[in-house]
Every structure is written in C-alpha cells, then in structure tokens.
mmCIF file of C-alpha atoms and ligand atoms in Angstrom:
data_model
loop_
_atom_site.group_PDB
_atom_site.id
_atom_site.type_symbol
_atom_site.label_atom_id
_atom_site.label_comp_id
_atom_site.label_asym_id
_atom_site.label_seq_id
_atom_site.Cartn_x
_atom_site.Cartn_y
_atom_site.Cartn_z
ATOM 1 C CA UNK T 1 -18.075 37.349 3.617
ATOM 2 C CA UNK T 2 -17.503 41.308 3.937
ATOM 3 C CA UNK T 3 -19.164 42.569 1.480
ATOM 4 C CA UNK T 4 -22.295 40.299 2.802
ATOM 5 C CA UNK T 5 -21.784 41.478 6.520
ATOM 6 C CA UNK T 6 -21.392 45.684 4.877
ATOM 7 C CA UNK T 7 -24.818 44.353 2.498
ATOM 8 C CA UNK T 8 -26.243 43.338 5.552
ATOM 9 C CA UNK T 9 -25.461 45.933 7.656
ATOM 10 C CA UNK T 10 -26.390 48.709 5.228
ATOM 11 C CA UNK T 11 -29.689 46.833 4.485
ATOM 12 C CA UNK T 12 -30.857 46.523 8.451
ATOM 13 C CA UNK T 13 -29.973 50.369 8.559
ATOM 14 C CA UNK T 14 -32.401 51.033 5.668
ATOM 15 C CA UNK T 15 -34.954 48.378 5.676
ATOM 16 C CA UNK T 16 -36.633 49.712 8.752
ATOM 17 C CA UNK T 17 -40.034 48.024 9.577
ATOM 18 C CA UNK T 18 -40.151 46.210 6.201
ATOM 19 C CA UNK T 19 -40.757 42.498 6.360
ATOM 20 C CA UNK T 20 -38.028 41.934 2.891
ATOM 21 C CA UNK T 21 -39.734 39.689 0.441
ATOM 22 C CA UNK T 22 -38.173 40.360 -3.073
ATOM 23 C CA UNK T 23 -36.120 42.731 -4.460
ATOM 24 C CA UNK T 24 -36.177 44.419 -7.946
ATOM 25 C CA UNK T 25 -33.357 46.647 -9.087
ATOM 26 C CA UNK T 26 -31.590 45.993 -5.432
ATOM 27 C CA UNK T 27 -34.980 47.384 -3.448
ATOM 28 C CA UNK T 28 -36.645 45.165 -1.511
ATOM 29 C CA UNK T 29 -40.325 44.907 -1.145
ATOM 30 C CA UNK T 30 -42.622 44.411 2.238
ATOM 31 C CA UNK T 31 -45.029 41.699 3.103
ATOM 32 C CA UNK T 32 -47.293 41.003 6.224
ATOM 33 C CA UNK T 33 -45.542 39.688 9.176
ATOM 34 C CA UNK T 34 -47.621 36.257 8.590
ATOM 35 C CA UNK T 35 -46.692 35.426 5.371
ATOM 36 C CA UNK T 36 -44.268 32.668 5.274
ATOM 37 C CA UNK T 37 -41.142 34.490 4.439
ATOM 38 C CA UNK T 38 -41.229 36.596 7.632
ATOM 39 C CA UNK T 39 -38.549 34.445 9.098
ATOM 40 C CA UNK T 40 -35.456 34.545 6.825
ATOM 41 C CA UNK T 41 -34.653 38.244 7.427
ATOM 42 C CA UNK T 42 -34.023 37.690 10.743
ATOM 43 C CA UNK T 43 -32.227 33.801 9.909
ATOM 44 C CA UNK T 44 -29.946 36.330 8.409
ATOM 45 C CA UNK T 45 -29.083 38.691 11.063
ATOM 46 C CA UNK T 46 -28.690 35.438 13.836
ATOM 47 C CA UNK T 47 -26.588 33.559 11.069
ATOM 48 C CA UNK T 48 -24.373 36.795 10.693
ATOM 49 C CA UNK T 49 -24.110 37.415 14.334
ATOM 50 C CA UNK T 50 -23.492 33.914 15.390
ATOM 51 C CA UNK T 51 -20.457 34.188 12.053
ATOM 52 C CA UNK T 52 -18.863 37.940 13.660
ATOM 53 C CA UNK T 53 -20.103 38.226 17.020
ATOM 54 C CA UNK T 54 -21.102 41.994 16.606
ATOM 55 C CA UNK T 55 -24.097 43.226 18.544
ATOM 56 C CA UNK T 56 -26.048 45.297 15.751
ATOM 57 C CA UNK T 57 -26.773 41.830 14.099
ATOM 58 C CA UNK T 58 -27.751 40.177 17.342
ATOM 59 C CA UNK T 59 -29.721 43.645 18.178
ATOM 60 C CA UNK T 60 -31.738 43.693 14.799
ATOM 61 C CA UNK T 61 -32.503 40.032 14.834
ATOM 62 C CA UNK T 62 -33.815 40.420 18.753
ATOM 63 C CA UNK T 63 -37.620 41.609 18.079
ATOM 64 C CA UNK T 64 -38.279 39.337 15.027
ATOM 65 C CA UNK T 65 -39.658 36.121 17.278
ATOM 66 C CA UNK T 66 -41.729 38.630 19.346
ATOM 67 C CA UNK T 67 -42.873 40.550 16.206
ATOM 68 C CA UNK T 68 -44.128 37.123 14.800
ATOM 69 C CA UNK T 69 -45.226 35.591 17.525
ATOM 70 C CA UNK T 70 -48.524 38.471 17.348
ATOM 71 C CA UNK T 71 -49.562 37.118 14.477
ATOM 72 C CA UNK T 72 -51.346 34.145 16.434
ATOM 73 C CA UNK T 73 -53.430 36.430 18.269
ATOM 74 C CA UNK T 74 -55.117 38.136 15.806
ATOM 75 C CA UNK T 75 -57.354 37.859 12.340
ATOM 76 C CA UNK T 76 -53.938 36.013 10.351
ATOM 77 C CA UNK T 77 -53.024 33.424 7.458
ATOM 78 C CA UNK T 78 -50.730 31.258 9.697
ATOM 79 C CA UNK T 79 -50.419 27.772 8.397
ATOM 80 C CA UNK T 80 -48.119 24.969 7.881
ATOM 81 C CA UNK T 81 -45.014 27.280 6.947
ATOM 82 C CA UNK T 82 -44.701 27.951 10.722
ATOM 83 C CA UNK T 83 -41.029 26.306 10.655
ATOM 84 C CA UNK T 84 -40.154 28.838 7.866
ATOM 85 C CA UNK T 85 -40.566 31.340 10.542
ATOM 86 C CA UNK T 86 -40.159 30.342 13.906
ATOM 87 C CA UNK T 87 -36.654 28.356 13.562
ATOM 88 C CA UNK T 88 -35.091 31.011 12.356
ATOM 89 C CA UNK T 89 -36.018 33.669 14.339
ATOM 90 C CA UNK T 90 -37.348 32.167 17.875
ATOM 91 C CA UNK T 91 -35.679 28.873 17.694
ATOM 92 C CA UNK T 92 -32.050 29.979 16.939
ATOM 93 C CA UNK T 93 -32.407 32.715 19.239
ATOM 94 C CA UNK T 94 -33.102 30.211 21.849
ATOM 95 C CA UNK T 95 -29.951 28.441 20.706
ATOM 96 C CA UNK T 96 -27.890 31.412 20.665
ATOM 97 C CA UNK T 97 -28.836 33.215 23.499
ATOM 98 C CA UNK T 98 -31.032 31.238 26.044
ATOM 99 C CA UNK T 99 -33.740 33.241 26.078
ATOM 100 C CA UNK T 100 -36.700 31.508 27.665
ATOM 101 C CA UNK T 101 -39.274 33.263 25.800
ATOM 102 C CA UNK T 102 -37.686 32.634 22.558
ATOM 103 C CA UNK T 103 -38.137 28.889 23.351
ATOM 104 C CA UNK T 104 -41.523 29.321 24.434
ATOM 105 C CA UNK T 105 -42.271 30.686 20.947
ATOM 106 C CA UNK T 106 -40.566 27.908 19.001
ATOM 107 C CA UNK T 107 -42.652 25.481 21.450
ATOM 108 C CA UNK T 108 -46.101 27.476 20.625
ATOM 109 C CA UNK T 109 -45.303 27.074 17.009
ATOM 110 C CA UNK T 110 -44.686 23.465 17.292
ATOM 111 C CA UNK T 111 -47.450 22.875 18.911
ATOM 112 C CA UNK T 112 -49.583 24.768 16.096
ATOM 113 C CA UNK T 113 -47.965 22.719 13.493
ATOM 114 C CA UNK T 114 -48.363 19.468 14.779
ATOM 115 C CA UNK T 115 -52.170 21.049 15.249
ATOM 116 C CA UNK T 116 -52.563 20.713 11.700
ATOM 117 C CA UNK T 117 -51.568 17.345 11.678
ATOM 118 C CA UNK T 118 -54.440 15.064 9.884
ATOM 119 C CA UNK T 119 -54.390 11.361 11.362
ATOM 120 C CA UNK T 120 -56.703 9.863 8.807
ATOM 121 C CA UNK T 121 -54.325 10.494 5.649
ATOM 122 C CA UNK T 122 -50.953 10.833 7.476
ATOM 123 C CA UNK T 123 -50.179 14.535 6.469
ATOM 124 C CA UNK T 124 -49.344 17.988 7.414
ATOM 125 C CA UNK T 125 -52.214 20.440 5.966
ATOM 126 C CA UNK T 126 -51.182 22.755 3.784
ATOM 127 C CA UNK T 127 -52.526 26.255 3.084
ATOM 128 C CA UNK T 128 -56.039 27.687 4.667
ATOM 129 C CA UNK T 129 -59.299 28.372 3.715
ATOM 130 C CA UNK T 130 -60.920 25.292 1.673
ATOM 131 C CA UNK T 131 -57.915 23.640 1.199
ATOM 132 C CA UNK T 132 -58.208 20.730 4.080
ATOM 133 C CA UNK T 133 -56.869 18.041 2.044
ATOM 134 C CA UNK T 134 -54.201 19.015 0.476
ATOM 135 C CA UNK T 135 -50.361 18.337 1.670
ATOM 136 C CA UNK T 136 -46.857 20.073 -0.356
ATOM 137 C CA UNK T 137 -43.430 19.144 -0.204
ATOM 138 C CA UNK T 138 -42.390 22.039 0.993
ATOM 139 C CA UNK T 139 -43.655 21.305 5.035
ATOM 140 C CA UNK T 140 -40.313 18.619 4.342
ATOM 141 C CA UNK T 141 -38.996 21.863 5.551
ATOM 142 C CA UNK T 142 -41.121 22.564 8.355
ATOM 143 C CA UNK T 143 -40.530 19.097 10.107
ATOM 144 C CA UNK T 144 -37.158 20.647 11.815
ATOM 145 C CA UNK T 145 -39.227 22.397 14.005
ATOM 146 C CA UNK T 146 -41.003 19.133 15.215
ATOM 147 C CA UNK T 147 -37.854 17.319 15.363
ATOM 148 C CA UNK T 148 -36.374 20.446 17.760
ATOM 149 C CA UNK T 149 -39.531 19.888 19.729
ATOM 150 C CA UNK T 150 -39.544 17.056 20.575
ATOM 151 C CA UNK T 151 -35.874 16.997 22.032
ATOM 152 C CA UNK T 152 -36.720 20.160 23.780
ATOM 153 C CA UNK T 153 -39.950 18.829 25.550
ATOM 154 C CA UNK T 154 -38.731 15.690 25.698
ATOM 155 C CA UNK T 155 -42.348 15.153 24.165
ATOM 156 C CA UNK T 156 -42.173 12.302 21.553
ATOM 157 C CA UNK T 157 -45.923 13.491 19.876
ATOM 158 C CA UNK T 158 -43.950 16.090 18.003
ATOM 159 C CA UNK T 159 -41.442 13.557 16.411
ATOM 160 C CA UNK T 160 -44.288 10.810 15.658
ATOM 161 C CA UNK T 161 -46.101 13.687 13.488
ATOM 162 C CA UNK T 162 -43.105 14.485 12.058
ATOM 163 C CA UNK T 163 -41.897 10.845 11.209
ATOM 164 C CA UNK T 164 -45.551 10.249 9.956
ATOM 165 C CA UNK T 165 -45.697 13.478 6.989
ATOM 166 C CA UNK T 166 -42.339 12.334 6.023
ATOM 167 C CA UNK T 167 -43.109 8.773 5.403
ATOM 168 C CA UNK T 168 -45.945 10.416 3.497
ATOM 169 C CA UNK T 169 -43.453 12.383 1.476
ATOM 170 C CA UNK T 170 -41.856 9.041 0.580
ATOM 171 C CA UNK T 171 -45.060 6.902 -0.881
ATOM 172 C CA UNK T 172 -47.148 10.307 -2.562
ATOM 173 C CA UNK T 173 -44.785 13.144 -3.470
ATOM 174 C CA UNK T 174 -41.502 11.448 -4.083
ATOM 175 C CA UNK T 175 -41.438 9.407 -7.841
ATOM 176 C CA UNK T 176 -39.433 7.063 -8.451
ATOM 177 C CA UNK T 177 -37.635 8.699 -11.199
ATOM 178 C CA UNK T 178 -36.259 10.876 -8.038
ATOM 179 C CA UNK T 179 -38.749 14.177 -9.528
ATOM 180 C CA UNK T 180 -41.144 15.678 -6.625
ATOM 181 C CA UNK T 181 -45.271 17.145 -7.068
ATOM 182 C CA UNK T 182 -45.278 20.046 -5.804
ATOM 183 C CA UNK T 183 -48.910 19.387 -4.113
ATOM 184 C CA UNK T 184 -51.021 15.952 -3.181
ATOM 185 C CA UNK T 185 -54.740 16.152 -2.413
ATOM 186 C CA UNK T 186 -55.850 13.829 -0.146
ATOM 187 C CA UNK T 187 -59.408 13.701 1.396
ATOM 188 C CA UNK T 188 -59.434 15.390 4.413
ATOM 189 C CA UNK T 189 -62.540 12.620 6.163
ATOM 190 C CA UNK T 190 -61.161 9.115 4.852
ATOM 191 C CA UNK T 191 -56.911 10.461 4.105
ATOM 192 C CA UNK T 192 -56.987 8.588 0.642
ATOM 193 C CA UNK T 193 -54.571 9.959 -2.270
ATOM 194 C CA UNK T 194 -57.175 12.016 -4.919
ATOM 195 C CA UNK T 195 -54.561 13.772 -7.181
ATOM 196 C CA UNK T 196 -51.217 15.422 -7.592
ATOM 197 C CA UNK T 197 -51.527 19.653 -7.981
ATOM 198 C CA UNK T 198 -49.334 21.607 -10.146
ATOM 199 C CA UNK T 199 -49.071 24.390 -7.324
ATOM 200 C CA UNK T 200 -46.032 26.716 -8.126
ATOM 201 C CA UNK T 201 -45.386 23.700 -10.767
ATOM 202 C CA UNK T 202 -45.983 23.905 -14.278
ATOM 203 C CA UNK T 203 -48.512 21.059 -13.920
ATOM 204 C CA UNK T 204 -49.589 17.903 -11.685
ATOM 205 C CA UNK T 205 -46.639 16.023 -13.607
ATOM 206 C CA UNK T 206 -44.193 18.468 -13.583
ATOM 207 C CA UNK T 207 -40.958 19.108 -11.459
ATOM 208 C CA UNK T 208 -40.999 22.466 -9.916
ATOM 209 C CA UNK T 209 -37.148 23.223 -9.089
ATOM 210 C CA UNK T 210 -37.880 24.595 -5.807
ATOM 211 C CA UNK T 211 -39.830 21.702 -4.706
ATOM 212 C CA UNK T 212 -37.248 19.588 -5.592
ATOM 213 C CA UNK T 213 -34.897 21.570 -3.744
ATOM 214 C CA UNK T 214 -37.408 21.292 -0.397
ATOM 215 C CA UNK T 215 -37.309 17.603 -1.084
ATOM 216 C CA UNK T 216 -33.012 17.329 -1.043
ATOM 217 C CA UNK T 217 -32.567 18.970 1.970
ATOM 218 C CA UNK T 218 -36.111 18.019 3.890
ATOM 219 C CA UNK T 219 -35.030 14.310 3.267
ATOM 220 C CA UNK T 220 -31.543 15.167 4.369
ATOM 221 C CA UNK T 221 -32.979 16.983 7.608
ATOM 222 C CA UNK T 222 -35.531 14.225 8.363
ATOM 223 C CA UNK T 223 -32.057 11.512 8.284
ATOM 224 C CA UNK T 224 -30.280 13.791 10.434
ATOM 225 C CA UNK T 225 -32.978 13.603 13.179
ATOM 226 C CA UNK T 226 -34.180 9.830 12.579
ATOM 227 C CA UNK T 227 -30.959 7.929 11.767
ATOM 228 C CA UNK T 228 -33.956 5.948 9.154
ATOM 229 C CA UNK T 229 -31.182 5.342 5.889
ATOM 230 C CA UNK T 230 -34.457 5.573 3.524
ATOM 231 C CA UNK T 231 -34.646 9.286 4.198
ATOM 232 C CA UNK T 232 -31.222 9.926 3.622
ATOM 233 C CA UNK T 233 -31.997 7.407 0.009
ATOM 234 C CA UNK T 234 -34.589 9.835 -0.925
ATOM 235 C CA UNK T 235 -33.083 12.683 -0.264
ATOM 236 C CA UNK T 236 -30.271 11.535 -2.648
ATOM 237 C CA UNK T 237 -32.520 10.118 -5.340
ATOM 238 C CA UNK T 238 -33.662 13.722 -5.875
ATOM 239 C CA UNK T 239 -30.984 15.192 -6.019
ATOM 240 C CA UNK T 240 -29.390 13.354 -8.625
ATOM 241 C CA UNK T 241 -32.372 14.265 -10.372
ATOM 242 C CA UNK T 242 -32.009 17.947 -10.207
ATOM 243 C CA UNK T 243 -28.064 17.792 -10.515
ATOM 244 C CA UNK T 244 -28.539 15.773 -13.903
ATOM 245 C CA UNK T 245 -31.333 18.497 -15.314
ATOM 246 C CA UNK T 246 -29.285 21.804 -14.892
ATOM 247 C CA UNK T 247 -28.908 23.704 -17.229
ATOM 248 C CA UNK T 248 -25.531 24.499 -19.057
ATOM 249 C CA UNK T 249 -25.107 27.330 -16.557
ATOM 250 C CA UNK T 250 -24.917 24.420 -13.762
ATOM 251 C CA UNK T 251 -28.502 26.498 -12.935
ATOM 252 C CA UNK T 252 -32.087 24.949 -12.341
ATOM 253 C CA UNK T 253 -34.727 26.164 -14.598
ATOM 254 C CA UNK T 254 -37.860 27.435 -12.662
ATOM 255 C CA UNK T 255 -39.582 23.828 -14.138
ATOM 256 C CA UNK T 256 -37.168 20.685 -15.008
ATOM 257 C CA UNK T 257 -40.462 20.010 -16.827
ATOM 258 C CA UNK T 258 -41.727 22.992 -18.809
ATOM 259 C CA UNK T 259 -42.191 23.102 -22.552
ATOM 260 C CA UNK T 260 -39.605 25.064 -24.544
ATOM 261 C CA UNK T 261 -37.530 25.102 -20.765
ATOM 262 C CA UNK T 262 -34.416 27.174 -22.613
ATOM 263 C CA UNK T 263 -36.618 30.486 -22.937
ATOM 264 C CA UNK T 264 -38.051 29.971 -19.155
ATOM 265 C CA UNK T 265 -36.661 31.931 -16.343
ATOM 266 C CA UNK T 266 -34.257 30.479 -14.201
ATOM 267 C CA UNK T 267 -34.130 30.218 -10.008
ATOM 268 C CA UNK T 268 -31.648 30.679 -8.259
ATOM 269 C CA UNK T 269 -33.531 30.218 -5.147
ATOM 270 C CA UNK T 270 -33.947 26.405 -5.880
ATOM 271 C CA UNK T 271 -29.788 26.419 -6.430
ATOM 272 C CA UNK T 272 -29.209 27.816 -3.009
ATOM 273 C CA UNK T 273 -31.618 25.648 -1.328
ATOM 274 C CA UNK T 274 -30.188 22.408 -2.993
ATOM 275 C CA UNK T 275 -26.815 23.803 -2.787
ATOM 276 C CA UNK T 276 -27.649 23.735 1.576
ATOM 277 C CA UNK T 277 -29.315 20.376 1.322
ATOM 278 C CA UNK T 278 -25.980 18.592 -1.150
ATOM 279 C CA UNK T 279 -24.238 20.050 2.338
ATOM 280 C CA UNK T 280 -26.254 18.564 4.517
ATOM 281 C CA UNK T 281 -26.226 15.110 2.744
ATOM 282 C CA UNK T 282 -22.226 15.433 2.293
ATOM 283 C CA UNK T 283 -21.953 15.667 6.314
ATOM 284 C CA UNK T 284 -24.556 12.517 6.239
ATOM 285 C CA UNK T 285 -22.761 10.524 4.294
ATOM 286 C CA UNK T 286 -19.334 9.531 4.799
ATOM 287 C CA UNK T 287 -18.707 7.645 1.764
ATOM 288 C CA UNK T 288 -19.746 9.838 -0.871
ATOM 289 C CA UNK T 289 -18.911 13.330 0.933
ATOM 290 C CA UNK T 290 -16.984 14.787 -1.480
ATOM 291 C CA UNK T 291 -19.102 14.166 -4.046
ATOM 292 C CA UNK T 292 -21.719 15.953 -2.569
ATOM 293 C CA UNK T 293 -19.769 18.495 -1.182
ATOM 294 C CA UNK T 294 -18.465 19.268 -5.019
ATOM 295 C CA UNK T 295 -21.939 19.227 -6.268
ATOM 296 C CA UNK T 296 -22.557 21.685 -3.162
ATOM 297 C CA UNK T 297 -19.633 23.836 -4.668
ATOM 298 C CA UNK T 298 -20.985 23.567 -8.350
ATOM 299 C CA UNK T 299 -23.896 24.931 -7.463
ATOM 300 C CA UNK T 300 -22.550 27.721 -5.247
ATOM 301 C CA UNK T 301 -19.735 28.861 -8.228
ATOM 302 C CA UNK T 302 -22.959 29.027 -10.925
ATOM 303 C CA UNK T 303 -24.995 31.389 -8.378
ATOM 304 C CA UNK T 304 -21.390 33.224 -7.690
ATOM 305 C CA UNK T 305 -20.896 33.794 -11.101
ATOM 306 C CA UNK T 306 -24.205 34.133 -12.419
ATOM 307 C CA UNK T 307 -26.542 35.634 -10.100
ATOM 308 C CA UNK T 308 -24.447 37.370 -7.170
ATOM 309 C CA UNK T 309 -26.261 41.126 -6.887
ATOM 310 C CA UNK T 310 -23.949 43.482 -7.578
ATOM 311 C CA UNK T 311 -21.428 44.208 -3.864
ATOM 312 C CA UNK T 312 -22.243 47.489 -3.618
ATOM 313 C CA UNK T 313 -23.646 47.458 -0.100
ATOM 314 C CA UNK T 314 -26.617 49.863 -1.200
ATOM 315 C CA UNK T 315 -27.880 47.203 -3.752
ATOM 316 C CA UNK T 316 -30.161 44.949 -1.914
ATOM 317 C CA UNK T 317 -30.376 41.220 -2.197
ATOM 318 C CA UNK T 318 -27.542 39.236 -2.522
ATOM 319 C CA UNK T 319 -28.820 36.704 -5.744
ATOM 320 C CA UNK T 320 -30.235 37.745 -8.696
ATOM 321 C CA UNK T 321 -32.416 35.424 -10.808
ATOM 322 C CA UNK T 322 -35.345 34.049 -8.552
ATOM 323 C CA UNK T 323 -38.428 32.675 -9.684
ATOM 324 C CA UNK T 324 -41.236 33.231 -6.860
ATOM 325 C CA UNK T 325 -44.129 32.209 -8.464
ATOM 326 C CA UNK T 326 -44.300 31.671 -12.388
ATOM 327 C CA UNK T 327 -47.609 29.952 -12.954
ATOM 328 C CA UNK T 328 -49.135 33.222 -11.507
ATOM 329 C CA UNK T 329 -46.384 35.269 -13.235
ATOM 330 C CA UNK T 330 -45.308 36.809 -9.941
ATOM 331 C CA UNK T 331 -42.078 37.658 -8.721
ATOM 332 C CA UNK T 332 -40.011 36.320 -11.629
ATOM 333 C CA UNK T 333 -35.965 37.438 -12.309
ATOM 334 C CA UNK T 334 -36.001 38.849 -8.898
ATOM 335 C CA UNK T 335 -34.120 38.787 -5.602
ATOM 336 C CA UNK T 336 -35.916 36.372 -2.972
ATOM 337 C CA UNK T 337 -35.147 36.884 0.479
ATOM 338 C CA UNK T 338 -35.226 32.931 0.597
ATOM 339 C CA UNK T 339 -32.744 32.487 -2.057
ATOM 340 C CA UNK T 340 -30.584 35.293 -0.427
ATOM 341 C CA UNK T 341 -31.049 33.155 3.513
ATOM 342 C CA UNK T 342 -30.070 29.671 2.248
ATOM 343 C CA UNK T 343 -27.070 31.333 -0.058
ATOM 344 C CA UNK T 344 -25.916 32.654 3.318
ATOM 345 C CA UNK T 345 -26.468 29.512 4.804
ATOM 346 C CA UNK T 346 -24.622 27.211 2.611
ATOM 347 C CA UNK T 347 -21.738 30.072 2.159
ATOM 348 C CA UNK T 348 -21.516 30.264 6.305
ATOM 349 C CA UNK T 349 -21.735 26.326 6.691
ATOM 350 C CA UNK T 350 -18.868 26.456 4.156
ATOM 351 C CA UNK T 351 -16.548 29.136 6.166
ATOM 352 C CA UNK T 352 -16.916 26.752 9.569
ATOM 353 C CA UNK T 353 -20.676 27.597 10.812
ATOM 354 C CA UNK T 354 -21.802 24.683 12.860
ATOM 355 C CA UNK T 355 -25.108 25.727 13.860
ATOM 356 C CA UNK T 356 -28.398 24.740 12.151
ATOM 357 C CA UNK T 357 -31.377 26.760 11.859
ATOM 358 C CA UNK T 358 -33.279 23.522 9.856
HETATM 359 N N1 LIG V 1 -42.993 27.732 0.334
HETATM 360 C C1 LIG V 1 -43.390 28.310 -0.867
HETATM 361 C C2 LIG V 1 -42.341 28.466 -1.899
HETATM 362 O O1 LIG V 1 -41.337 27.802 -1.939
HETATM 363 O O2 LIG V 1 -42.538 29.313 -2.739
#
C-alpha cells in the first residue's frame, strides 16, 4: 500500500479544487461537484486515513460532505446517484469521526433518495429531466445509503424503499441467464414494465460489464442488510456470469455482448467493482468463501498486472484501462476515479479494513 498512500498523498497536494473524474496520461480531469463521481475522491482519503491514521488524509477528506452538501441548494443535476456521494464522504465521516453534521448530511441525502422513490412501479428514478420512468441497476448501489438510514433513524420508510427497488432489480433487470440491462422504462402514472434501454450498454439486450458489476456487489450489499438468501442468489448468479465471460486476460470487456468483443476496449473499472462485490459475497457466504475470495484475487492479480498506473507518485490514477462511457465514445482507455476507489477498496478490505463505505 505505499506507493498508493505516496500516490495519494502527492495527488491531494496537486489536485487542489479539482473534483478528479478521469485521468489521461496520469492527469486527472475536473467535473462539477454534482455529478455523481464527486464522492470517491474523498472515499479515498477516509479509506486511507481510517488504513494509516495520518491527519493530512483525514484533513483533505474533511470539507468534501460540506462541499457536496451545496449542491442541494442551488440550480443542480442531483439524482438517484446520491449514495455514490454521500456514503463516502458524509456517511463514513460520520462513522469515523462522529461528527453530527456529517450525519445530518447522509440523513438529508437519504431522505432525497427515498424522495425519488415511485410507489406505482416499485422503483428508484433514475436520471432528470424527462426521464420519470426509467430505473438502472446501478441505484443497486445507492440502496446502502437507505439501509444506513434506516438503522440510524431508527426510521423503517428508508429500508421498505430500499427492499422495494431491489425486489424490482430481481423480476426486471436481473435475467435469468445471470446477465443485467443496464436501464428499464417503466411508466411513471400506472409503474408497468415498457422496455429494457441500452444506456452505457451496447444495446437493450446487451450486458454492460459495469452494470453487471453494480448488480454483484448491490445484491451482495442488499443480503448483508436484509438477511433475504434470494439477494445473496442473485448476486451470485451474476457473477458467475461475468467470471465465465472474461476475457483471457481474466479482464471484462466494456460489453460481454458486443459484436467483434476482442477489438473492444476493456474496463477495468467493472473488475474492481466485481472484484469488491466477489469480497463481499465471500464474507456472506460461509460455504463457498474461498471460492469467492479466489475469484476476488483473480480479478485483483489481472488489474495488478495489467492495468496498475505506473507507481511513480506524480502519475495520477492508480488503474489504467477504464471504459466510462463507450456508446457515446467518452472516456475510453482511461483512469476512472471509480475504478481507482473500489481498487482501493477491495485492496484495503484485503490488508484487514473492516469498515464499509457501501
Ligand atoms: N453510474 C454510472 C456509471 O457506472 O457509469
């Protein structure tokens, strides 16, 4: 982990004000404080200072939940992804250091998401603007922060809504072959199914790997809180799926599904997310830990020896190989600060870190 904590440490000292999206040639790029990757720098720093106990991580990561927390009081794009960015910044901090207003924040967030809830069709909207119907499988994510709710609050709303999307998950996103749609429109008056969306899939058939990914460790989380085995069955049934269509690498194509997949770009986001949720299952699961666990480590050796950024601490990022977005041709062979959080994640949980952000 050194040469991540002198990465890390070089990268808070040079990052400055910059909300770290991607990286190209080891530079990361900015984006708005509301856009739904706003949370993992700051994941990073609490991870690292929970890992080493030394106060510039626990100093950087302070201002992130505050910083965030703006964006509900003015002209924004906050939507569903509101876990992606208020567990690990407000939420953990609340963990880690008691901070009242940190909890507040992870409370007010909460209380947005399960805003967006939509009784009629059992889902968690998705996206703004005209979008009202439509659901995607990566809010599996964002349920964590309902779950934490509704132990904190002792307020059992939060884990109904919660329970509710994920039982969705199970009958319209879930197939039974164990691949994931990335999005399901419903309509937003009467909640029936319409279709299944390509999204950041090749199409409405497809198997984007990062959806899968949300789907392994979303499942996993939802077990975790619920103790309901069929989660935990899911969450399993997909990953099997993605396990048995890596590449030769041990790497996930961008698409399981995509014509010609060989010449596609790989991501290794998708592997670092999976690798995190194959963890969480392994601790789930007493019977077949270790083979989770060793899928875990298969994963995790592939991004090691394939995609790890070069040490140098002035090289940003800390994977190589991401796919952001390839439908719209954005952000492809880069460094994702998502890819780079759950890689830290699933290394920490590895080296003894107990906590959970998800
Ligand atoms: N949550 C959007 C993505 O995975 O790209």
């Amino acid at each position: 982990m050194q040469p991540i904590q002198d990465k890390m440490t070089q990268m808070q000292h040079n990052l400055g004000e910059c909300v770290p999206w991607y990286a190209c040639e080891g530079r990361y790029r900015g984006c708005r404080e509301d856009f739904w990757v706003s949370g993992f720098w700051p994941g990073m720093l609490w991870i690292m200072y929970d890992m080493t106990g030394k106060d510039l991580f626990r100093e950087a990561a302070w201002q992130w939940d505050e910083r965030l927390e703006r964006c509900f009081v003015r002209e924004s794009n906050m939507h569903h992804d509101v876990g992606f960015q208020f567990l690990p910044s407000a939420v953990i901090k609340y963990k880690l250091t008691g901070d009242k207003d940190a909890r507040r924040r992870g409370l007010f967030a909460a209380n947005f998401l399960a805003g967006r809830f939509n009784p009629a069709g059992s889902f968690i909207r998705a996206w703004n603007q005209e979008k009202t119907g439509w659901a995607i499988i990566d809010s599996a994510m964002n349920l964590s922060l309902l779950f934490w709710a509704a132990a904190e609050a002792e307020d059992p709303r939060f884990y109904h809504i919660a329970m509710s999307h994920a039982r969705t998950i199970l009958k319209h996103f879930i197939r039974p072959d164990g691949s994931v749609c990335h999005v399901a429109a419903f309509d937003p008056v009467n909640g029936e199914k319409q279709n299944a969306l390509g999204g950041q899939g090749y199409g409405p058939d497809s198997s984007w790997s990062r959806g899968q990914a949300w789907a392994i460790y979303g499942m996993a989380n939802v077990y975790r809180y619920s103790g309901e085995k069929c989660f935990l069955d899911a969450g399993k049934r997909v990953a099997h799926y993605f396990l048995a269509n890596l590449e030769e690498s041990n790497l996930p194509c961008w698409d399981f599904r995509v014509p010609d997949r060989q010449r596609e770009p790989l991501d290794s986001s998708a592997a670092a997310i999976a690798a995190c949720g194959l963890l969480e299952i392994a601790e789930s699961d007493e019977k077949d830990e270790e083979l989770y666990r060793k899928s875990a480590l298969k994963l995790l050796d592939a991004l090691k020896r394939e995609c790890a950024a070069p040490e140098d601490a002035e090289y940003q990022g800390l994977l190589l190989h991401g796919t952001g977005n390839r439908p719209a041709k954005e952000q492809v062979d880069v460094s994702l600060i998502y890819g780079d959080y759950f890689y830290l994640e699933a290394l920490a949980r590895l080296s003894g870190w107990k906590h959970r952000i998800f």
